[in-house]
Amino acid sequence: MSDTRSDSEIILINISGSDRPGVTAALMGILTDYQVRVLDISQAMVHENLALAILIKLSGDTATAPVLKDLLYEAHKLELRVRFQPVPAAEYQQWVRGEGQPAYVLTLLGRRVTAGQIARIATVTTGHGLNIEDIVRLSARSPLHDDRDESRACLELSLRGEPDDADAMKAEFLSISREMDIDISFQEDNFYRRNRRLVVFDMDSTLIHEEVIDELAHEAGVGAQVAEVTAAAMRGEIDFRESLTQRVAWLKGLDEGVLERVAERLTLTEGAERLLKTLQMLGYRTAVISGGFEFFGHHLQARLNLDTVYANQLEIVDGALTGQVAGRIVDGERKAELLKRLASEMEIDLAQVIAVGDGANDLPMLRTAGLGIAFHAKPLVQKNARQAISTIGLDSVLYLMGMNDAENPH
């Protein structure tokens, strides 16, 4: 090893081995002694094994050999492997220019994440002109034997480049999702992604498992007829406003006391309570904008500490339902309007809003929000929403916001 500085003044140092306290401090101390400039650094650990990369630039009067010799000696003492790679200046400049390319985040989530899933996704992203720069795990470490139904796994991939055909890439992701039982979210990694302020939910089949109107219809003895119309409306096969008017008419004469009985048996979807507690702890505003009914929305508001509820109001006269909705029906168009109103009242950009829903009447709201998520949604909604979650619970929305389980006390 020569004592004179080589033609290349930029060197990539790759260090690997068993992790222990003080590794980074010891190596940085040597670089400090030689007044070496650190251009970039990245460190990761998998199962107590360290992978550390340091890109350095030697000053004009710094000899290469002594620096590398001392680093090699220190690494040997720490029982680490080290490799030095000269980087031509032109190659480095090209790499720096690449940082100006568009940045995206791909989130891979499900009950399990497998090598096969990662391989398929990597093939698609590379095939469409994107480069994977980083991969991090957002979910908690997995036990060796974890057969619980509520288990979850999530990886976040940082990408650079511009997809040559975004629609074709999304179609390929959707195909992989269906084949391999995994959800794939692809988002632009921008300022707004890290600064959401408002999260808006549909209620029925989103925050709760049930479709409330079907529950009321069951109490009224018309469950089968109403459930059939509800399913068609959620699939987008019939107009929501027309379908709601028809279904509510079948409830005429139902005692208002039934509402409380139905409200008491509503069940939260998996992860709903954890998600709401986390959002509220972090200062997010939360709201329900639902094509369901206000009575049940307020019941959930008290249970989950929601800030705002917008929903339809059942008309009640002399203690019984009249079979009509009082006031303007909250359909898809109205949902989008109400979302815009909330954002305006908060003085935030629509890009800072997250909306979550499952039915065709949620699509206008999902498209209006900066992050619109189809949750366990009908095929039409999954196809037309920008993001979809179908494999795990509602708290997986936190992963799409970039949060990891280690940071979440709930």
Short mmCIF file of C-alpha atoms in Angstrom, two decimals:
data_model
loop_
_atom_site.label_atom_id
_atom_site.label_comp_id
_atom_site.label_asym_id
_atom_site.label_seq_id
_atom_site.Cartn_x
_atom_site.Cartn_y
_atom_site.Cartn_z
CA MET A 1 0.00 0.00 0.00
CA SER A 2 1.61 3.24 -1.18
CA ASP A 3 2.09 6.22 1.19
CA THR A 4 1.24 8.71 -1.56
CA ARG A 5 -2.34 9.62 -2.32
CA SER A 6 -3.77 7.69 -5.27
CA ASP A 7 -5.42 9.34 -8.26
CA SER A 8 -8.79 8.59 -6.69
CA GLU A 9 -9.47 10.74 -3.65
CA ILE A 10 -12.89 9.21 -3.00
CA ILE A 11 -13.05 5.81 -1.29
CA LEU A 12 -16.00 3.63 -0.33
CA ILE A 13 -15.40 1.67 2.88
CA ASN A 14 -17.58 -1.40 3.49
CA ILE A 15 -17.48 -2.89 7.00
CA SER A 16 -19.36 -5.98 8.18
CA GLY A 17 -19.42 -8.39 11.09
CA SER A 18 -20.88 -8.89 14.56
CA ASP A 19 -22.13 -5.65 16.06
CA ARG A 20 -20.84 -4.34 19.38
CA PRO A 21 -20.91 -0.98 21.18
CA GLY A 22 -18.34 1.58 20.06
CA VAL A 23 -17.73 0.40 16.48
CA THR A 24 -18.91 3.59 14.77
CA ALA A 25 -17.19 5.82 17.35
CA ALA A 26 -13.82 4.05 16.92
CA LEU A 27 -13.88 4.26 13.12
CA MET A 28 -15.07 7.86 13.07
CA GLY A 29 -12.29 8.73 15.53
CA ILE A 30 -9.67 7.58 13.02
CA LEU A 31 -11.26 9.57 10.21
CA THR A 32 -11.33 12.60 12.49
CA ASP A 33 -7.61 12.26 13.29
CA TYR A 34 -6.81 12.40 9.58
CA GLN A 35 -9.35 15.19 8.89
CA VAL A 36 -11.15 13.02 6.35
CA ARG A 37 -14.40 14.33 4.91
CA VAL A 38 -17.37 11.94 5.12
CA LEU A 39 -19.49 12.26 1.98
CA ASP A 40 -22.08 9.64 2.92
CA ILE A 41 -22.70 6.99 5.55
CA SER A 42 -25.24 4.22 6.00
CA GLN A 43 -25.55 1.62 8.72
CA ALA A 44 -27.89 -1.32 9.14
CA MET A 45 -28.14 -4.28 11.48
CA VAL A 46 -29.78 -7.65 10.90
CA HIS A 47 -29.73 -10.21 13.73
CA GLU A 48 -26.79 -8.54 15.56
CA ASN A 49 -24.78 -8.35 12.34
CA LEU A 50 -23.57 -4.94 11.23
CA ALA A 51 -23.33 -3.59 7.69
CA LEU A 52 -21.66 -0.16 7.61
CA ALA A 53 -20.76 1.80 4.47
CA ILE A 54 -18.76 5.06 4.60
CA LEU A 55 -17.93 7.16 1.56
CA ILE A 56 -14.93 9.41 2.25
CA LYS A 57 -12.98 12.11 0.44
CA LEU A 58 -9.30 12.58 1.23
CA SER A 59 -7.93 16.11 1.32
CA GLY A 60 -5.08 17.02 -0.99
CA ASP A 61 -2.36 16.63 1.64
CA THR A 62 -3.64 13.38 3.20
CA ALA A 63 -1.82 10.19 2.27
CA THR A 64 -4.11 7.28 1.51
CA ALA A 65 -2.09 4.45 3.02
CA PRO A 66 -1.92 5.53 6.70
CA VAL A 67 -5.68 6.19 6.89
CA LEU A 68 -6.61 2.85 5.40
CA LYS A 69 -3.97 1.03 7.41
CA ASP A 70 -5.33 2.41 10.70
CA LEU A 71 -8.90 1.59 9.69
CA LEU A 72 -7.86 -1.93 8.75
CA TYR A 73 -6.06 -2.40 12.07
CA GLU A 74 -9.04 -1.10 14.09
CA ALA A 75 -11.45 -3.32 12.17
CA HIS A 76 -9.21 -6.32 12.87
CA LYS A 77 -9.27 -5.53 16.61
CA LEU A 78 -13.06 -5.37 16.48
CA GLU A 79 -13.21 -8.65 14.51
CA LEU A 80 -14.82 -6.93 11.55
CA ARG A 81 -14.33 -7.42 7.83
CA VAL A 82 -13.41 -4.32 5.81
CA ARG A 83 -13.18 -3.63 2.09
CA PHE A 84 -11.93 -0.48 0.34
CA GLN A 85 -13.19 0.54 -3.09
CA PRO A 86 -11.82 3.62 -4.97
CA VAL A 87 -14.61 5.67 -6.61
CA PRO A 88 -13.76 7.77 -9.69
CA ALA A 89 -14.80 11.41 -9.37
CA ALA A 90 -16.94 11.23 -12.53
CA GLU A 91 -18.82 8.23 -11.14
CA TYR A 92 -19.41 10.05 -7.88
CA GLN A 93 -20.75 13.15 -9.68
CA GLN A 94 -23.13 10.98 -11.68
CA TRP A 95 -24.38 9.42 -8.43
CA VAL A 96 -24.93 12.88 -6.91
CA ARG A 97 -26.93 13.99 -9.94
CA GLY A 98 -29.12 10.92 -9.51
CA GLU A 99 -30.34 12.35 -6.19
CA GLY A 100 -32.27 14.93 -8.19
CA GLN A 101 -34.43 12.19 -9.71
CA PRO A 102 -37.99 11.75 -8.45
CA ALA A 103 -38.22 9.80 -5.18
CA TYR A 104 -40.90 7.20 -4.44
CA VAL A 105 -41.77 4.88 -1.57
CA LEU A 106 -43.12 1.38 -2.11
CA THR A 107 -44.70 -0.24 0.93
CA LEU A 108 -45.09 -4.01 0.97
CA LEU A 109 -47.43 -5.33 3.66
CA GLY A 110 -49.31 -8.46 4.63
CA ARG A 111 -49.47 -11.28 7.17
CA ARG A 112 -46.10 -12.52 5.90
CA VAL A 113 -43.45 -11.12 3.58
CA THR A 114 -41.56 -13.69 1.52
CA ALA A 115 -38.51 -13.69 -0.72
CA GLY A 116 -40.75 -14.53 -3.68
CA GLN A 117 -42.86 -11.44 -3.15
CA ILE A 118 -39.82 -9.20 -2.86
CA ALA A 119 -38.30 -10.75 -6.00
CA ARG A 120 -41.45 -10.11 -8.06
CA ILE A 121 -41.71 -6.52 -6.88
CA ALA A 122 -38.01 -5.84 -7.49
CA THR A 123 -38.36 -7.23 -11.02
CA VAL A 124 -41.32 -4.94 -11.77
CA THR A 125 -39.72 -1.78 -10.36
CA THR A 126 -36.45 -2.38 -12.20
CA GLY A 127 -38.31 -3.21 -15.39
CA HIS A 128 -40.05 0.16 -15.26
CA GLY A 129 -36.86 2.18 -14.75
CA LEU A 130 -36.76 2.53 -10.96
CA ASN A 131 -33.79 1.80 -8.72
CA ILE A 132 -34.13 0.48 -5.16
CA GLU A 133 -31.95 2.63 -2.88
CA ASP A 134 -32.98 1.41 0.55
CA ILE A 135 -35.11 -1.26 2.25
CA VAL A 136 -36.24 -0.99 5.88
CA ARG A 137 -38.57 -3.07 8.02
CA LEU A 138 -41.45 -1.10 9.58
CA SER A 139 -43.16 -4.01 11.36
CA ALA A 140 -41.89 -5.46 14.62
CA ARG A 141 -39.42 -8.36 14.55
CA SER A 142 -41.21 -11.62 13.82
CA PRO A 143 -41.18 -14.50 16.34
CA LEU A 144 -39.81 -17.76 14.95
CA HIS A 145 -43.23 -19.39 15.25
CA ASP A 146 -46.02 -16.89 14.66
CA ASP A 147 -49.25 -18.42 13.40
CA ARG A 148 -51.55 -15.75 14.81
CA ASP A 149 -54.25 -14.48 12.50
CA GLU A 150 -53.43 -10.87 13.51
CA SER A 151 -49.71 -11.10 12.66
CA ARG A 152 -48.41 -8.49 10.21
CA ALA A 153 -45.24 -7.75 8.25
CA CYS A 154 -44.18 -4.61 6.39
CA LEU A 155 -41.18 -3.49 4.36
CA GLU A 156 -40.61 -0.01 2.95
CA LEU A 157 -38.54 0.39 -0.22
CA SER A 158 -37.08 3.77 -1.20
CA LEU A 159 -36.93 4.17 -4.99
CA ARG A 160 -35.38 6.65 -7.42
CA GLY A 161 -36.24 7.30 -11.04
CA GLU A 162 -39.36 7.85 -13.13
CA PRO A 163 -41.57 4.88 -14.06
CA ASP A 164 -41.86 4.58 -17.82
CA ASP A 165 -45.51 3.48 -17.61
CA ALA A 166 -47.09 4.11 -14.19
CA ASP A 167 -50.47 2.59 -15.15
CA ALA A 168 -48.88 -0.63 -16.43
CA MET A 169 -46.74 -0.84 -13.30
CA LYS A 170 -49.80 -0.42 -11.07
CA ALA A 171 -51.59 -3.17 -12.99
CA GLU A 172 -48.62 -5.49 -12.42
CA PHE A 173 -48.59 -4.66 -8.71
CA LEU A 174 -52.31 -5.40 -8.50
CA SER A 175 -51.75 -8.75 -10.18
CA ILE A 176 -48.96 -9.62 -7.72
CA SER A 177 -51.19 -8.58 -4.80
CA ARG A 178 -53.93 -10.96 -5.87
CA GLU A 179 -51.59 -13.85 -6.66
CA MET A 180 -49.40 -13.60 -3.57
CA ASP A 181 -51.79 -12.29 -0.88
CA ILE A 182 -49.85 -9.07 -0.30
CA ASP A 183 -50.62 -5.33 -0.45
CA ILE A 184 -48.38 -2.97 -2.44
CA SER A 185 -48.54 0.79 -1.98
CA PHE A 186 -46.63 3.11 -4.34
CA GLN A 187 -46.39 6.79 -3.36
CA GLU A 188 -44.38 9.84 -4.30
CA ASP A 189 -41.97 10.59 -1.44
CA ASN A 190 -42.56 14.29 -0.96
CA PHE A 191 -43.01 16.89 1.78
CA TYR A 192 -46.74 16.23 2.13
CA ARG A 193 -46.30 12.49 2.69
CA ARG A 194 -44.44 13.28 5.92
CA ASN A 195 -46.82 16.04 7.00
CA ARG A 196 -50.38 14.68 6.95
CA ARG A 197 -52.77 16.44 9.34
CA LEU A 198 -56.27 15.00 8.87
CA VAL A 199 -57.49 11.39 8.54
CA VAL A 200 -61.06 10.81 7.34
CA PHE A 201 -62.86 7.45 7.51
CA ASP A 202 -65.91 5.89 6.04
CA MET A 203 -67.82 4.10 8.80
CA ASP A 204 -69.62 0.94 7.64
CA SER A 205 -67.25 -1.89 6.61
CA THR A 206 -64.30 0.42 7.34
CA LEU A 207 -64.22 1.52 10.98
CA ILE A 208 -66.75 -1.17 11.84
CA HIS A 209 -67.34 -4.63 10.35
CA GLU A 210 -71.06 -4.18 9.82
CA GLU A 211 -73.23 -2.36 7.28
CA VAL A 212 -75.58 -0.67 9.75
CA ILE A 213 -78.52 -0.41 7.38
CA ASP A 214 -78.38 -4.20 6.91
CA GLU A 215 -78.49 -4.62 10.69
CA LEU A 216 -81.54 -2.34 10.93
CA ALA A 217 -83.20 -4.18 8.05
CA HIS A 218 -82.69 -7.45 9.88
CA GLU A 219 -84.51 -5.99 12.89
CA ALA A 220 -87.31 -4.86 10.57
CA GLY A 221 -87.63 -8.29 8.97
CA VAL A 222 -86.40 -7.18 5.52
CA GLY A 223 -82.74 -8.14 5.88
CA ALA A 224 -82.34 -10.15 2.68
CA GLN A 225 -83.89 -7.51 0.41
CA VAL A 226 -81.84 -4.65 1.87
CA ALA A 227 -78.55 -6.57 1.98
CA GLU A 228 -78.83 -7.33 -1.73
CA VAL A 229 -79.29 -3.65 -2.59
CA THR A 230 -76.48 -2.61 -0.21
CA ALA A 231 -74.01 -4.98 -1.86
CA ALA A 232 -74.92 -3.73 -5.34
CA ALA A 233 -74.53 -0.10 -4.25
CA MET A 234 -71.10 -0.73 -2.69
CA ARG A 235 -69.98 -2.43 -5.91
CA GLY A 236 -71.07 0.68 -7.84
CA GLU A 237 -73.77 -1.15 -9.80
CA ILE A 238 -76.59 1.20 -8.76
CA ASP A 239 -76.74 4.85 -7.74
CA PHE A 240 -76.02 5.26 -4.04
CA ARG A 241 -78.61 8.01 -3.46
CA GLU A 242 -81.35 5.98 -5.13
CA SER A 243 -80.36 2.82 -3.26
CA LEU A 244 -80.31 4.56 0.12
CA THR A 245 -83.77 6.04 -0.43
CA GLN A 246 -85.09 2.61 -1.34
CA ARG A 247 -83.49 0.85 1.61
CA VAL A 248 -84.54 3.43 4.21
CA ALA A 249 -88.13 3.24 2.94
CA TRP A 250 -88.18 -0.44 3.96
CA LEU A 251 -87.42 0.63 7.55
CA LYS A 252 -90.63 2.62 7.93
CA GLY A 253 -92.27 2.00 11.30
CA LEU A 254 -89.17 0.58 13.02
CA ASP A 255 -89.06 1.57 16.70
CA GLU A 256 -86.28 4.08 17.42
CA GLY A 257 -85.23 1.99 20.43
CA VAL A 258 -83.77 -0.51 17.96
CA LEU A 259 -81.06 2.01 17.06
CA GLU A 260 -79.43 1.80 20.47
CA ARG A 261 -79.61 -1.99 20.45
CA VAL A 262 -77.87 -2.17 17.08
CA ALA A 263 -75.26 0.41 18.12
CA GLU A 264 -74.28 -1.66 21.13
CA ARG A 265 -73.41 -4.71 19.04
CA LEU A 266 -71.30 -2.96 16.39
CA THR A 267 -67.73 -4.31 16.24
CA LEU A 268 -64.59 -2.38 15.34
CA THR A 269 -62.47 -3.63 12.46
CA GLU A 270 -59.05 -5.08 13.26
CA GLY A 271 -56.59 -2.34 14.17
CA ALA A 272 -59.15 0.50 14.28
CA GLU A 273 -58.72 1.30 17.95
CA ARG A 274 -54.91 1.17 17.79
CA LEU A 275 -54.88 3.41 14.73
CA LEU A 276 -57.14 6.04 16.28
CA LYS A 277 -55.18 6.12 19.55
CA THR A 278 -51.92 6.56 17.68
CA LEU A 279 -53.23 9.31 15.41
CA GLN A 280 -54.72 11.23 18.33
CA MET A 281 -51.55 10.86 20.42
CA LEU A 282 -49.63 12.45 17.52
CA GLY A 283 -52.09 15.33 17.14
CA TYR A 284 -53.89 14.31 13.95
CA ARG A 285 -57.51 15.38 13.47
CA THR A 286 -59.87 12.46 12.79
CA ALA A 287 -63.31 12.43 11.21
CA VAL A 288 -66.02 10.13 9.91
CA ILE A 289 -67.71 11.02 6.62
CA SER A 290 -70.25 8.29 6.06
CA GLY A 291 -73.14 7.34 3.84
CA GLY A 292 -74.46 5.58 6.94
CA PHE A 293 -76.33 7.21 9.79
CA GLU A 294 -75.48 10.00 12.20
CA PHE A 295 -76.80 8.18 15.29
CA PHE A 296 -74.22 5.42 14.87
CA GLY A 297 -71.49 7.86 13.90
CA HIS A 298 -71.94 9.71 17.19
CA HIS A 299 -71.88 6.38 19.03
CA LEU A 300 -68.47 5.69 17.45
CA GLN A 301 -67.35 9.25 18.09
CA ALA A 302 -67.79 8.75 21.83
CA ARG A 303 -66.09 5.35 21.70
CA LEU A 304 -63.07 6.40 19.62
CA ASN A 305 -62.78 10.09 20.52
CA LEU A 306 -63.31 11.22 16.92
CA ASP A 307 -63.26 14.95 16.24
CA THR A 308 -66.05 15.19 13.66
CA VAL A 309 -68.89 13.10 12.24
CA TYR A 310 -70.87 13.71 9.05
CA ALA A 311 -73.55 11.16 8.09
CA ASN A 312 -77.20 10.81 7.09
CA GLN A 313 -79.95 11.53 9.59
CA LEU A 314 -82.84 9.11 9.89
CA GLU A 315 -86.17 10.92 10.21
CA ILE A 316 -88.02 9.88 13.39
CA VAL A 317 -91.59 10.88 14.29
CA ASP A 318 -93.46 9.71 17.41
CA GLY A 319 -90.69 7.26 18.29
CA ALA A 320 -90.57 5.45 14.97
CA LEU A 321 -88.65 5.73 11.70
CA THR A 322 -90.63 7.38 8.90
CA GLY A 323 -88.72 5.61 6.14
CA GLN A 324 -87.07 8.83 5.00
CA VAL A 325 -83.72 10.61 5.38
CA ALA A 326 -83.83 14.11 6.81
CA GLY A 327 -81.78 16.67 4.89
CA ARG A 328 -79.29 16.19 2.08
CA ILE A 329 -78.08 12.64 1.50
CA VAL A 330 -74.36 12.07 2.06
CA ASP A 331 -73.44 10.37 -1.21
CA GLY A 332 -70.08 10.19 -2.97
CA GLU A 333 -70.15 13.77 -4.22
CA ARG A 334 -71.15 15.06 -0.78
CA LYS A 335 -68.36 13.08 0.87
CA ALA A 336 -65.76 14.83 -1.29
CA GLU A 337 -67.33 18.22 -0.53
CA LEU A 338 -67.24 17.60 3.21
CA LEU A 339 -63.62 16.47 3.07
CA LYS A 340 -62.70 19.71 1.29
CA ARG A 341 -64.61 21.69 3.90
CA LEU A 342 -62.71 20.09 6.76
CA ALA A 343 -59.36 20.75 5.05
CA SER A 344 -60.36 24.37 4.45
CA GLU A 345 -61.42 24.85 8.07
CA MET A 346 -58.05 23.47 9.19
CA GLU A 347 -56.25 25.63 6.61
CA ILE A 348 -54.34 22.66 5.24
CA ASP A 349 -53.63 21.44 1.73
CA LEU A 350 -55.71 18.52 0.44
CA ALA A 351 -52.40 16.69 0.00
CA GLN A 352 -52.21 16.57 3.81
CA VAL A 353 -55.47 14.60 4.05
CA ILE A 354 -55.80 10.81 4.25
CA ALA A 355 -59.15 9.21 3.37
CA VAL A 356 -60.07 5.55 3.95
CA GLY A 357 -63.14 3.76 2.61
CA ASP A 358 -64.42 0.57 1.02
CA GLY A 359 -67.38 1.33 -1.27
CA ALA A 360 -67.90 2.87 -4.70
CA ASN A 361 -69.47 5.91 -3.00
CA ASP A 362 -66.10 6.50 -1.29
CA LEU A 363 -64.16 6.91 -4.53
CA PRO A 364 -64.71 10.70 -4.91
CA MET A 365 -63.42 11.19 -1.35
CA LEU A 366 -60.45 8.85 -1.91
CA ARG A 367 -59.49 10.70 -5.09
CA THR A 368 -59.76 14.10 -3.42
CA ALA A 369 -57.44 13.26 -0.51
CA GLY A 370 -53.68 13.33 -0.87
CA LEU A 371 -53.62 9.70 0.25
CA GLY A 372 -56.76 7.74 -0.59
CA ILE A 373 -56.86 4.15 0.66
CA ALA A 374 -59.37 1.48 -0.37
CA PHE A 375 -59.70 -0.74 2.71
CA HIS A 376 -60.81 -4.36 2.15
CA ALA A 377 -62.73 -2.84 -0.72
CA LYS A 378 -64.81 -4.09 -3.59
CA PRO A 379 -62.84 -4.90 -6.83
CA LEU A 380 -64.07 -1.75 -8.61
CA VAL A 381 -62.85 0.41 -5.73
CA GLN A 382 -59.47 -1.34 -5.49
CA LYS A 383 -58.93 -0.85 -9.20
CA ASN A 384 -59.76 2.87 -9.16
CA ALA A 385 -58.22 3.92 -5.82
CA ARG A 386 -54.55 4.93 -5.76
CA GLN A 387 -53.81 2.72 -2.73
CA ALA A 388 -55.44 -0.42 -1.32
CA ILE A 389 -55.14 -2.52 1.83
CA SER A 390 -56.78 -5.95 1.76
CA THR A 391 -54.60 -8.32 3.78
CA ILE A 392 -54.27 -6.83 7.29
CA GLY A 393 -55.97 -4.46 9.73
CA LEU A 394 -56.80 -0.78 9.65
CA ASP A 395 -53.74 0.16 11.70
CA SER A 396 -51.63 -0.71 8.65
CA VAL A 397 -52.48 2.81 7.48
CA LEU A 398 -49.64 3.84 9.83
CA TYR A 399 -47.17 1.96 7.63
CA LEU A 400 -48.31 3.94 4.58
CA MET A 401 -47.56 7.07 6.62
CA GLY A 402 -44.01 5.79 7.18
CA MET A 403 -44.40 4.91 10.86
CA ASN A 404 -42.81 1.80 12.33
CA ASP A 405 -43.93 -0.45 15.18
CA ALA A 406 -40.88 0.32 17.30
CA GLU A 407 -42.00 3.95 17.60
CA ASN A 408 -45.60 3.12 18.45
CA PRO A 409 -46.41 2.54 22.16
CA HIS A 410 -49.92 1.22 21.40
#
